[in-house]
Tab-separated table of C-alpha atoms in Angstrom:
chain	number	residue	atom	x	y	z
O	1373	MET	CA	135.444	123.405	114.726
O	1374	GLU	CA	133.386	124.461	111.702
O	1375	LEU	CA	131.449	121.195	112.051
O	1376	LEU	CA	130.873	121.944	115.739
O	1377	ARG	CA	129.555	125.443	114.961
O	1378	LYS	CA	127.100	123.990	112.454
O	1379	TRP	CA	125.802	121.507	115.001
O	1380	LEU	CA	125.457	124.141	117.735
O	1381	GLY	CA	123.257	126.098	115.325
O	1382	HIS	CA	121.054	123.037	114.765
O	1383	PRO	CA	120.692	121.138	118.071
O	1384	GLU	CA	117.979	118.902	116.581
O	1385	ASP	CA	120.634	117.583	114.173
O	1386	ILE	CA	122.943	116.370	116.943
O	1387	TYR	CA	120.000	114.850	118.814
O	1388	ASN	CA	118.702	112.987	115.773
O	1389	LEU	CA	122.170	111.863	114.707
O	1390	LEU	CA	122.634	110.263	118.112
O	1391	ARG	CA	119.115	108.807	118.091
O	1392	PHE	CA	119.666	107.462	114.551
O	1393	LYS	CA	123.066	105.975	115.357
O	1394	MET	CA	121.878	104.394	118.603
O	1395	GLY	CA	119.038	102.429	117.045
O	1396	GLY	CA	116.512	104.930	115.705
O	1397	TYR	CA	117.393	104.004	112.143
O	1398	ARG	CA	115.744	100.610	112.694
O	1399	ALA	CA	112.362	102.349	112.562
O	1400	VAL	CA	112.904	103.202	108.893
O	1401	MET	CA	115.531	100.560	108.000
O	1402	PRO	CA	114.868	97.328	109.923
O	1403	ARG	CA	117.571	94.684	109.563
O	1404	MET	CA	117.052	91.750	107.210
O	1405	ASP	CA	118.325	88.295	108.156
O	1406	PRO	CA	120.655	87.154	105.325
O	1407	ASP	CA	120.730	83.592	106.696
O	1408	SER	CA	117.093	83.183	105.689
O	1409	LEU	CA	118.005	83.604	101.999
O	1410	GLY	CA	119.169	81.094	99.432
O	1411	CYS	CA	122.645	81.332	97.942
O	1412	GLY	CA	121.548	83.236	94.825
O	1413	LEU	CA	119.557	85.843	96.733
O	1414	ARG	CA	122.399	86.332	99.229
O	1415	THR	CA	124.685	87.052	96.287
O	1416	CYS	CA	122.170	89.525	94.851
O	1417	TYR	CA	121.906	91.397	98.150
O	1418	ARG	CA	125.687	91.481	98.362
O	1419	TYR	CA	125.786	93.102	94.906
O	1420	LEU	CA	123.042	95.487	96.026
O	1421	ASN	CA	125.130	96.596	99.002
O	1422	GLN	CA	128.251	96.915	96.840
O	1423	THR	CA	126.604	99.018	94.130
O	1424	SER	CA	124.331	101.182	96.280
O	1425	ARG	CA	124.771	101.440	100.032
O	1426	SER	CA	121.983	104.010	100.210
O	1427	PHE	CA	119.316	102.200	98.198
O	1428	ALA	CA	120.335	98.899	99.773
O	1429	ALA	CA	119.156	100.091	103.182
O	1430	VAL	CA	115.651	101.155	102.158
O	1431	ILE	CA	115.131	98.240	99.756
O	1432	GLN	CA	115.922	95.747	102.508
O	1433	ALA	CA	113.362	97.484	104.736
O	1434	LEU	CA	110.488	96.672	102.353
O	1435	ASP	CA	107.963	94.063	103.421
O	1436	GLY	CA	107.682	90.480	102.203
O	1437	GLU	CA	108.394	89.325	98.670
O	1438	LEU	CA	108.287	92.911	97.427
O	1439	ARG	CA	111.778	93.329	98.923
O	1440	HIS	CA	113.241	90.666	96.628
O	1441	ALA	CA	111.406	91.982	93.557
O	1442	VAL	CA	112.728	95.511	94.095
O	1443	CYS	CA	116.248	94.211	94.783
O	1444	ILE	CA	116.288	92.315	91.474
O	1445	PHE	CA	114.677	95.290	89.687
O	1446	TYR	CA	117.468	97.525	90.964
O	1447	LEU	CA	120.234	95.128	89.925
O	1448	VAL	CA	118.786	94.610	86.433
O	1449	LEU	CA	118.627	98.365	85.885
O	1450	ARG	CA	122.108	98.788	87.380
O	1451	ALA	CA	123.411	96.280	84.824
O	1452	LEU	CA	121.618	98.130	82.023
O	1453	ASP	CA	122.985	101.460	83.257
O	1454	THR	CA	126.507	100.003	83.422
O	1455	ILE	CA	126.283	99.133	79.730
O	1456	GLU	CA	125.104	102.664	78.918
O	1457	ASP	CA	127.866	104.304	80.983
O	1458	ASP	CA	130.722	102.187	79.599
O	1459	MET	CA	132.470	104.416	77.059
O	1460	THR	CA	134.756	101.556	75.981
O	1461	ILE	CA	131.821	99.823	74.255
O	1462	SER	CA	131.417	101.021	70.664
O	1463	LEU	CA	128.021	102.364	69.646
O	1464	ASP	CA	127.473	99.646	67.054
O	1465	VAL	CA	127.726	97.120	69.915
O	1466	LYS	CA	126.101	99.196	72.660
O	1467	VAL	CA	122.900	100.229	70.856
O	1468	PRO	CA	121.779	96.639	70.048
O	1469	MET	CA	122.687	95.582	73.608
O	1470	LEU	CA	120.498	98.316	75.090
O	1471	HIS	CA	117.605	97.385	72.804
O	1472	GLU	CA	117.876	93.675	73.557
O	1473	PHE	CA	118.910	93.768	77.206
O	1474	HIS	CA	115.459	92.776	78.481
O	1475	SER	CA	115.725	89.517	76.517
O	1476	TYR	CA	118.907	88.558	78.399
O	1477	LEU	CA	116.753	88.083	81.502
O	1478	TYR	CA	115.494	84.870	79.953
O	1479	GLN	CA	118.895	83.635	78.728
O	1480	PRO	CA	120.415	81.681	81.667
O	1481	GLU	CA	123.985	81.818	80.371
O	1482	TRP	CA	124.153	85.425	79.173
O	1483	LYS	CA	126.856	87.603	80.753
O	1484	TYR	CA	129.222	90.359	79.655
O	1485	MET	CA	132.882	90.108	80.631
O	1486	GLU	CA	134.413	93.091	78.817
O	1487	SER	CA	133.116	96.039	80.811
O	1488	LYS	CA	135.587	98.403	82.491
O	1489	GLU	CA	133.004	100.042	84.759
O	1490	LYS	CA	133.253	99.847	88.562
O	1491	ASP	CA	129.951	97.924	88.831
O	1492	ARG	CA	130.896	95.360	86.195
O	1493	GLN	CA	130.238	92.460	88.594
O	1494	VAL	CA	126.505	92.767	87.883
O	1495	LEU	CA	127.292	92.042	84.218
O	1496	GLU	CA	129.931	89.396	84.846
O	1497	ASP	CA	127.613	87.468	87.172
O	1498	PHE	CA	124.391	88.352	85.392
O	1499	PRO	CA	123.391	84.636	85.329
O	1500	THR	CA	122.858	84.766	89.101
O	1501	ILE	CA	120.725	87.910	88.814
O	1502	SER	CA	118.708	86.573	85.871
O	1503	MET	CA	118.155	83.258	87.694
O	1504	GLU	CA	116.678	85.093	90.692
O	1505	PHE	CA	114.630	87.207	88.278
O	1506	ARG	CA	113.125	84.008	86.834
O	1507	ASN	CA	112.428	82.791	90.375
O	1508	LEU	CA	110.145	85.788	90.971
O	1509	SER	CA	106.401	85.529	90.431
O	1510	LYS	CA	105.433	86.139	86.811
O	1511	VAL	CA	103.608	89.347	87.735
O	1512	TYR	CA	106.930	90.813	88.947
O	1513	GLN	CA	108.871	89.440	85.977
O	1514	ASP	CA	106.496	91.096	83.521
O	1515	VAL	CA	106.919	94.518	85.148
O	1516	ILE	CA	110.726	94.327	85.344
O	1517	SER	CA	111.132	93.060	81.778
O	1518	ASP	CA	108.780	95.708	80.367
O	1519	ILE	CA	110.495	98.617	82.152
O	1520	CYS	CA	113.939	97.270	81.234
O	1521	HIS	CA	112.914	97.167	77.558
O	1522	LYS	CA	111.508	100.720	77.553
O	1523	MET	CA	114.497	102.109	79.426
O	1524	GLY	CA	116.993	100.440	77.097
O	1525	VAL	CA	115.281	101.942	74.054
O	1526	GLY	CA	115.259	105.376	75.700
O	1527	MET	CA	118.918	105.184	76.701
O	1528	ALA	CA	119.864	104.272	73.139
O	1529	GLU	CA	117.922	107.280	71.834
O	1530	PHE	CA	119.887	109.735	73.996
O	1531	LEU	CA	123.349	108.214	73.490
O	1532	GLU	CA	124.247	110.747	70.812
O	1533	LYS	CA	121.469	113.238	71.417
O	1534	LYS	CA	121.727	116.275	73.666
O	1535	VAL	CA	118.836	117.560	75.730
O	1536	ASP	CA	117.647	120.642	73.861
O	1537	SER	CA	114.031	121.463	74.704
O	1538	GLN	CA	112.256	121.284	78.042
O	1539	HIS	CA	110.083	118.588	76.462
O	1540	GLU	CA	113.219	116.541	75.752
O	1541	TRP	CA	114.402	117.162	79.321
O	1542	ASP	CA	111.168	115.635	80.580
O	1543	LYS	CA	111.556	112.790	78.081
O	1544	TYR	CA	115.144	112.037	79.137
O	1545	CYS	CA	114.200	112.143	82.829
O	1546	HIS	CA	111.258	109.843	82.045
O	1547	TYR	CA	113.554	107.246	80.490
O	1548	VAL	CA	116.121	107.217	83.289
O	1549	ALA	CA	113.919	107.897	86.342
O	1550	GLY	CA	110.223	108.227	85.503
O	1551	LEU	CA	110.166	104.653	84.235
O	1552	VAL	CA	111.730	103.553	87.521
O	1553	GLY	CA	108.893	105.265	89.392
O	1554	ILE	CA	106.331	103.616	87.129
O	1555	GLY	CA	107.965	100.199	87.504
O	1556	LEU	CA	108.191	100.468	91.286
O	1557	SER	CA	104.549	101.556	91.491
O	1558	ARG	CA	103.473	98.555	89.442
O	1559	LEU	CA	105.517	96.297	91.742
O	1560	PHE	CA	103.867	97.866	94.811
O	1561	SER	CA	100.415	97.092	93.405
O	1562	ALA	CA	101.441	93.629	92.202
O	1563	SER	CA	102.514	92.786	95.757
O	1564	GLU	CA	99.004	93.779	96.940
O	1565	LEU	CA	100.605	95.937	99.630
O	1566	GLU	CA	99.174	98.914	97.742
O	1567	ASP	CA	95.935	99.457	95.830
O	1568	PRO	CA	95.838	98.887	92.034
O	1569	VAL	CA	95.493	102.650	91.395
O	1570	VAL	CA	99.075	103.206	92.606
O	1571	GLY	CA	100.425	101.152	89.720
O	1572	GLN	CA	97.834	102.336	87.216
O	1573	ASP	CA	98.374	106.092	87.606
O	1574	THR	CA	101.558	106.339	85.549
O	1575	GLU	CA	101.454	110.150	85.425
O	1576	LEU	CA	101.894	110.490	89.179
O	1577	ALA	CA	104.514	107.726	89.285
O	1578	ASN	CA	106.421	109.443	86.481
O	1579	SER	CA	106.410	112.715	88.433
O	1580	MET	CA	107.954	110.947	91.422
O	1581	GLY	CA	110.923	109.980	89.265
O	1582	LEU	CA	111.174	113.297	87.429
O	1583	PHE	CA	111.298	115.293	90.665
O	1584	LEU	CA	114.241	113.255	91.937
O	1585	GLN	CA	116.097	113.196	88.618
O	1586	LYS	CA	115.726	116.925	87.971
O	1587	THR	CA	116.959	117.658	91.494
O	1588	ASN	CA	120.079	115.553	90.878
O	1589	ILE	CA	120.701	117.174	87.480
O	1590	ILE	CA	120.340	120.671	88.932
O	1591	ARG	CA	122.575	119.967	91.928
O	1592	ASP	CA	125.247	118.176	89.891
O	1593	TYR	CA	125.858	120.957	87.337
O	1594	LEU	CA	129.553	121.405	88.154
O	1595	GLU	CA	130.343	117.695	88.550
O	1596	ASP	CA	128.724	116.933	85.192
O	1597	GLN	CA	130.612	119.791	83.541
O	1598	LEU	CA	133.929	118.499	84.866
O	1599	GLU	CA	133.145	115.039	83.467
O	1600	GLY	CA	131.965	116.330	80.093
O	1601	ARG	CA	128.241	115.639	80.605
O	1602	GLU	CA	125.409	118.075	79.872
O	1603	PHE	CA	121.868	117.510	81.095
O	1604	TRP	CA	120.519	121.044	81.551
O	1605	PRO	CA	118.046	121.796	78.704
O	1606	LYS	CA	119.454	124.133	76.057
O	1607	GLU	CA	116.074	125.838	75.644
O	1608	VAL	CA	116.562	127.262	79.156
O	1609	TRP	CA	120.319	127.817	79.540
O	1610	SER	CA	120.715	129.387	76.072
O	1611	ARG	CA	118.729	132.384	77.345
O	1612	TYR	CA	121.484	133.018	79.881
O	1613	ALA	CA	124.731	131.982	78.169
O	1614	LYS	CA	126.228	131.051	74.798
O	1615	LYS	CA	127.536	127.744	76.167
O	1616	LEU	CA	126.395	125.776	79.195
O	1617	SER	CA	129.962	125.783	80.521
O	1618	ASP	CA	129.923	129.617	80.521
O	1619	LEU	CA	127.608	129.581	83.539
O	1620	ALA	CA	130.557	128.490	85.695
O	1621	LYS	CA	132.554	131.619	84.823
O	1622	PRO	CA	132.634	134.190	87.658
O	1623	GLU	CA	131.625	137.038	85.364
O	1624	ASN	CA	128.415	135.173	84.469
O	1625	ILE	CA	127.354	134.245	87.998
O	1626	ASP	CA	124.255	136.478	88.113
O	1627	MET	CA	122.862	135.021	84.885
O	1628	ALA	CA	123.847	131.524	86.042
O	1629	VAL	CA	121.813	131.885	89.233
O	1630	GLN	CA	118.802	133.097	87.248
O	1631	CYS	CA	119.066	130.004	85.037
O	1632	LEU	CA	119.354	127.830	88.151
O	1633	ASN	CA	116.236	129.398	89.662
O	1634	GLU	CA	114.245	128.780	86.477
O	1635	LEU	CA	115.151	125.079	86.484
O	1636	ILE	CA	114.312	124.733	90.180
O	1637	THR	CA	110.951	126.337	89.478
O	1638	ASN	CA	110.402	123.781	86.722
O	1639	ALA	CA	111.196	120.922	89.133
O	1640	LEU	CA	108.852	122.291	91.816
O	1641	HIS	CA	105.887	121.756	89.474
O	1642	HIS	CA	106.131	118.023	90.270
O	1643	VAL	CA	105.609	118.483	94.030
O	1644	PRO	CA	101.764	118.470	93.935
O	1645	ASP	CA	101.892	115.132	92.090
O	1646	VAL	CA	104.373	113.828	94.665
O	1647	LEU	CA	102.025	114.718	97.525
O	1648	THR	CA	99.025	113.158	95.772
O	1649	TYR	CA	101.015	109.965	95.117
O	1650	LEU	CA	102.247	109.662	98.711
O	1651	SER	CA	98.752	110.294	100.079
O	1652	ARG	CA	97.565	107.065	98.395
O	1653	LEU	CA	100.117	104.764	100.027
O	1654	LYS	CA	98.962	102.478	102.845
O	1655	ASN	CA	101.952	100.236	103.655
O	1656	GLN	CA	104.460	101.799	106.044
O	1657	SER	CA	107.559	100.272	104.464
O	1658	VAL	CA	106.466	101.421	100.995
O	1659	PHE	CA	105.676	104.895	102.315
O	1660	ASN	CA	109.123	105.243	103.908
O	1661	PHE	CA	110.785	103.930	100.746
O	1662	CYS	CA	109.006	106.542	98.608
O	1663	ALA	CA	108.852	109.521	100.955
O	1664	ILE	CA	112.455	109.696	102.171
O	1665	PRO	CA	114.033	110.484	98.760
O	1666	GLN	CA	111.324	113.072	98.047
O	1667	VAL	CA	111.898	115.082	101.235
O	1668	MET	CA	115.655	114.870	100.635
O	1669	ALA	CA	115.016	116.333	97.180
O	1670	ILE	CA	112.942	119.307	98.371
O	1671	ALA	CA	115.580	120.073	101.021
O	1672	THR	CA	118.288	119.914	98.338
O	1673	LEU	CA	116.383	122.284	96.041
O	1674	ALA	CA	115.910	124.719	98.924
O	1675	ALA	CA	119.669	124.618	99.548
O	1676	CYS	CA	120.408	125.164	95.847
O	1677	TYR	CA	117.867	127.915	95.135
O	1678	ASN	CA	119.505	131.276	94.374
O	1679	ASN	CA	122.812	129.783	95.552
O	1680	LYS	CA	125.994	130.708	93.665
O	1681	GLN	CA	127.761	127.739	95.254
O	1682	VAL	CA	126.077	125.387	92.756
O	1683	PHE	CA	128.527	126.776	90.166
O	1684	ARG	CA	131.551	126.688	92.464
O	1685	GLY	CA	131.393	123.381	94.306
O	1686	VAL	CA	129.030	120.858	95.856
O	1687	VAL	CA	125.828	121.869	97.631
O	1688	LYS	CA	124.728	119.263	100.153
O	1689	ILE	CA	122.232	119.183	102.974
O	1690	ARG	CA	123.674	118.558	106.425
O	1691	LYS	CA	123.929	114.928	107.557
O	1692	GLY	CA	121.979	115.718	110.703
O	1693	GLN	CA	119.351	117.452	108.592
O	1694	ALA	CA	119.112	114.376	106.368
O	1695	VAL	CA	118.726	112.090	109.386
O	1696	THR	CA	115.997	114.337	110.784
O	1697	LEU	CA	114.150	114.116	107.475
O	1698	MET	CA	114.472	110.318	107.468
O	1699	MET	CA	113.133	110.047	111.003
O	1700	ASP	CA	110.256	112.461	110.384
O	1701	ALA	CA	108.982	111.459	106.925
O	1702	THR	CA	106.884	108.513	108.075
O	1703	ASN	CA	103.348	109.816	107.356
O	1704	ILE	CA	101.692	112.106	104.851
O	1705	GLN	CA	100.995	114.942	107.291
O	1706	ALA	CA	104.662	115.060	108.306
O	1707	VAL	CA	105.731	115.051	104.657
O	1708	LYS	CA	103.325	117.898	103.882
O	1709	ALA	CA	104.803	119.875	106.790
O	1710	ILE	CA	108.319	119.241	105.476
O	1711	MET	CA	107.353	120.327	101.960
O	1712	TYR	CA	105.700	123.434	103.381
O	1713	GLN	CA	108.803	124.287	105.400
O	1714	TYR	CA	111.170	124.086	102.430
O	1715	VAL	CA	108.999	125.853	99.853
O	1716	GLU	CA	108.616	128.662	102.383
O	1717	GLU	CA	112.411	128.734	102.642
O	1718	ILE	CA	112.607	129.064	98.858
O	1719	TYR	CA	109.883	131.731	98.851
O	1720	GLN	CA	111.841	133.876	101.292
O	1721	LYS	CA	114.854	133.775	98.934
O	1722	ILE	CA	113.061	134.745	95.689
O	1723	PRO	CA	114.782	137.888	94.307
O	1724	SER	CA	112.297	140.506	93.118
O	1725	THR	CA	114.407	140.975	89.980
O	1726	ASP	CA	114.530	137.269	89.084
O	1727	PRO	CA	112.925	136.611	85.660
O	1728	SER	CA	111.190	133.503	87.039
O	1729	SER	CA	110.002	135.095	90.276
O	1730	ASN	CA	106.307	135.176	89.320
O	1731	LYS	CA	106.341	131.537	88.173
O	1732	THR	CA	108.180	130.496	91.334
O	1733	GLN	CA	105.622	132.272	93.520
O	1734	GLN	CA	102.759	130.649	91.607
O	1735	VAL	CA	104.034	127.094	91.947
O	1736	ILE	CA	104.792	127.645	95.627
O	1737	ALA	CA	101.212	128.880	96.089
O	1738	SER	CA	99.888	125.622	94.626
O	1739	ILE	CA	102.142	123.584	96.933
O	1740	ARG	CA	101.022	125.637	99.938
O	1741	THR	CA	97.404	124.839	99.115
O	1742	MET	CA	98.118	121.116	99.294
O	1743	SER	CA	100.470	121.125	102.282
O	1744	LEU	CA	99.117	123.869	104.559
O	1745	PRO	CA	98.156	122.327	107.909
O	1746	SER	CA	94.486	122.550	108.884
O	1747	GLY	CA	95.378	123.864	112.329
O	1748	PRO	CA	97.747	126.634	113.455
O	1749	MET	CA	101.151	126.342	111.814
O	1750	THR	CA	103.715	125.130	114.321
O	1751	SER	CA	107.309	124.077	114.098
O	1752	ARG	CA	108.017	120.362	113.706
O	1753	HIS	CA	110.637	120.703	116.460
O	1754	LEU	CA	109.902	122.527	119.716
O	1755	TYR	CA	112.810	122.653	122.168
O	1756	SER	CA	112.843	124.185	125.640
O	1757	PRO	CA	115.772	126.411	126.710
O	1758	ILE	CA	116.985	123.631	129.048
O	1759	TYR	CA	116.849	121.075	126.229
O	1760	LEU	CA	118.706	123.413	123.901
O	1761	SER	CA	121.432	123.965	126.499
O	1762	CYS	CA	121.783	120.228	127.081
O	1763	ALA	CA	121.832	119.492	123.375
O	1764	MET	CA	124.506	122.104	122.772
O	1765	LEU	CA	126.592	120.723	125.633
O	1766	LEU	CA	126.133	117.236	124.223
O	1767	ALA	CA	127.220	118.524	120.825
O	1768	ALA	CA	130.348	120.024	122.288
O	1769	LEU	CA	131.219	116.774	124.065
O	1770	SER	CA	130.282	114.447	121.200
O	1771	TRP	CA	131.252	116.190	117.965
O	1772	GLN	CA	134.476	114.204	117.552
O	1773	TYR	CA	132.713	110.876	118.060
O	1774	LEU	CA	129.988	111.713	115.581
O	1775	SER	CA	132.502	112.736	112.941
O	1776	THR	CA	133.491	109.065	112.755
O	1777	LEU	CA	130.011	107.707	111.933
O	1778	SER	CA	130.058	104.617	109.775
O	1779	LYS	CA	130.683	105.119	106.052
O	1780	ALA	CA	127.483	103.355	105.091
O	1781	THR	CA	125.346	105.641	107.251
O	1782	GLU	CA	127.094	108.757	105.965
O	1783	GLU	CA	126.619	107.728	102.332
O	1784	TYR	CA	122.964	107.024	102.904
O	1785	VAL	CA	122.062	110.301	104.563
O	1786	GLN	CA	123.836	112.289	101.890
O	1787	ALA	CA	120.937	111.242	99.649
O	1788	GLY	CA	123.123	111.265	96.631
O	1789	GLU	CA	120.915	108.854	94.643
O	1790	ASN	CA	117.253	108.770	93.331
């Protein structure tokens, strides 16, 4: 019944969930015909679906040969990440592997059979992935190999190094996500679906990755603590607690929330770059691929801002809310309206006593300048009283059916990945 009450409070969610489930998702995630692929590529897409149901959907919606390049890019980085995550590999073995991993792309027989990680199939059958990598055009190979090399070096650097300063936080996020944004941007331009400037402006591409990675790090505080990981920068949290884990203690909740708000403010500084980047995109499939994670991120930050629940459990946006964002974020004006909506939501929650309140207000002002509509500000969803009544009745009749939505769809709209 709690689920039903949530839906009744957001009739657009129930409407868009139904629209999404009954075919609307094809507008942002058109189906790819696997029978048109060779054996190796079919295997790669199977691994893609096994290792990331969410990314698999949007990758397969990309146009032309870019789809295959991004699929292979993802799998190569997933294999690299699996090496980094595997705690059973000793550092004297792992560090050289991370440094040299890009060279394995050109070694047809290379594979690794000793991993204990859940995604180990991408290492055990790396010859199939590397073969399809070598089947790509050289312009794509060069991008993937270069990013793989830089990321491996960066991962090795942070294996035994904690994130202390805000500069190091940016550096870590650059290695694990900013480089992905840069690599993807270079692939977009190499495909000629986007202008050369998209791939050349590495600062904007880096910001795309940093915004997503910082959002995940902020949201996942408690999960990371429970698993012994620390990604919040010491330069910030040390002003609020003696140990990062102390922020989860009930007696420290007020200071914890202030620390949270400061990090969210830091992440919001990337939004102007995100809007500038998205405004340059011309291809619809590329725009959807890039815009959907970004609007999910701003909605997640709005849910987390000044929210004690970040230190007590998991803060997630509603599935219907996520579907609405996916269906709406198909052009730059809609994305600007979404960004405006959520930064206004954050603005309304800024405590006057928060140490970061002035900085938060300033960054929101800069985002407003870029996203404020030229005409009168109107809601993105206007519903008549009759529509609202029908939607609420439909919610009451359909809530049990919708609670059994397919696992793949649920995992995607949770937007748990960047």
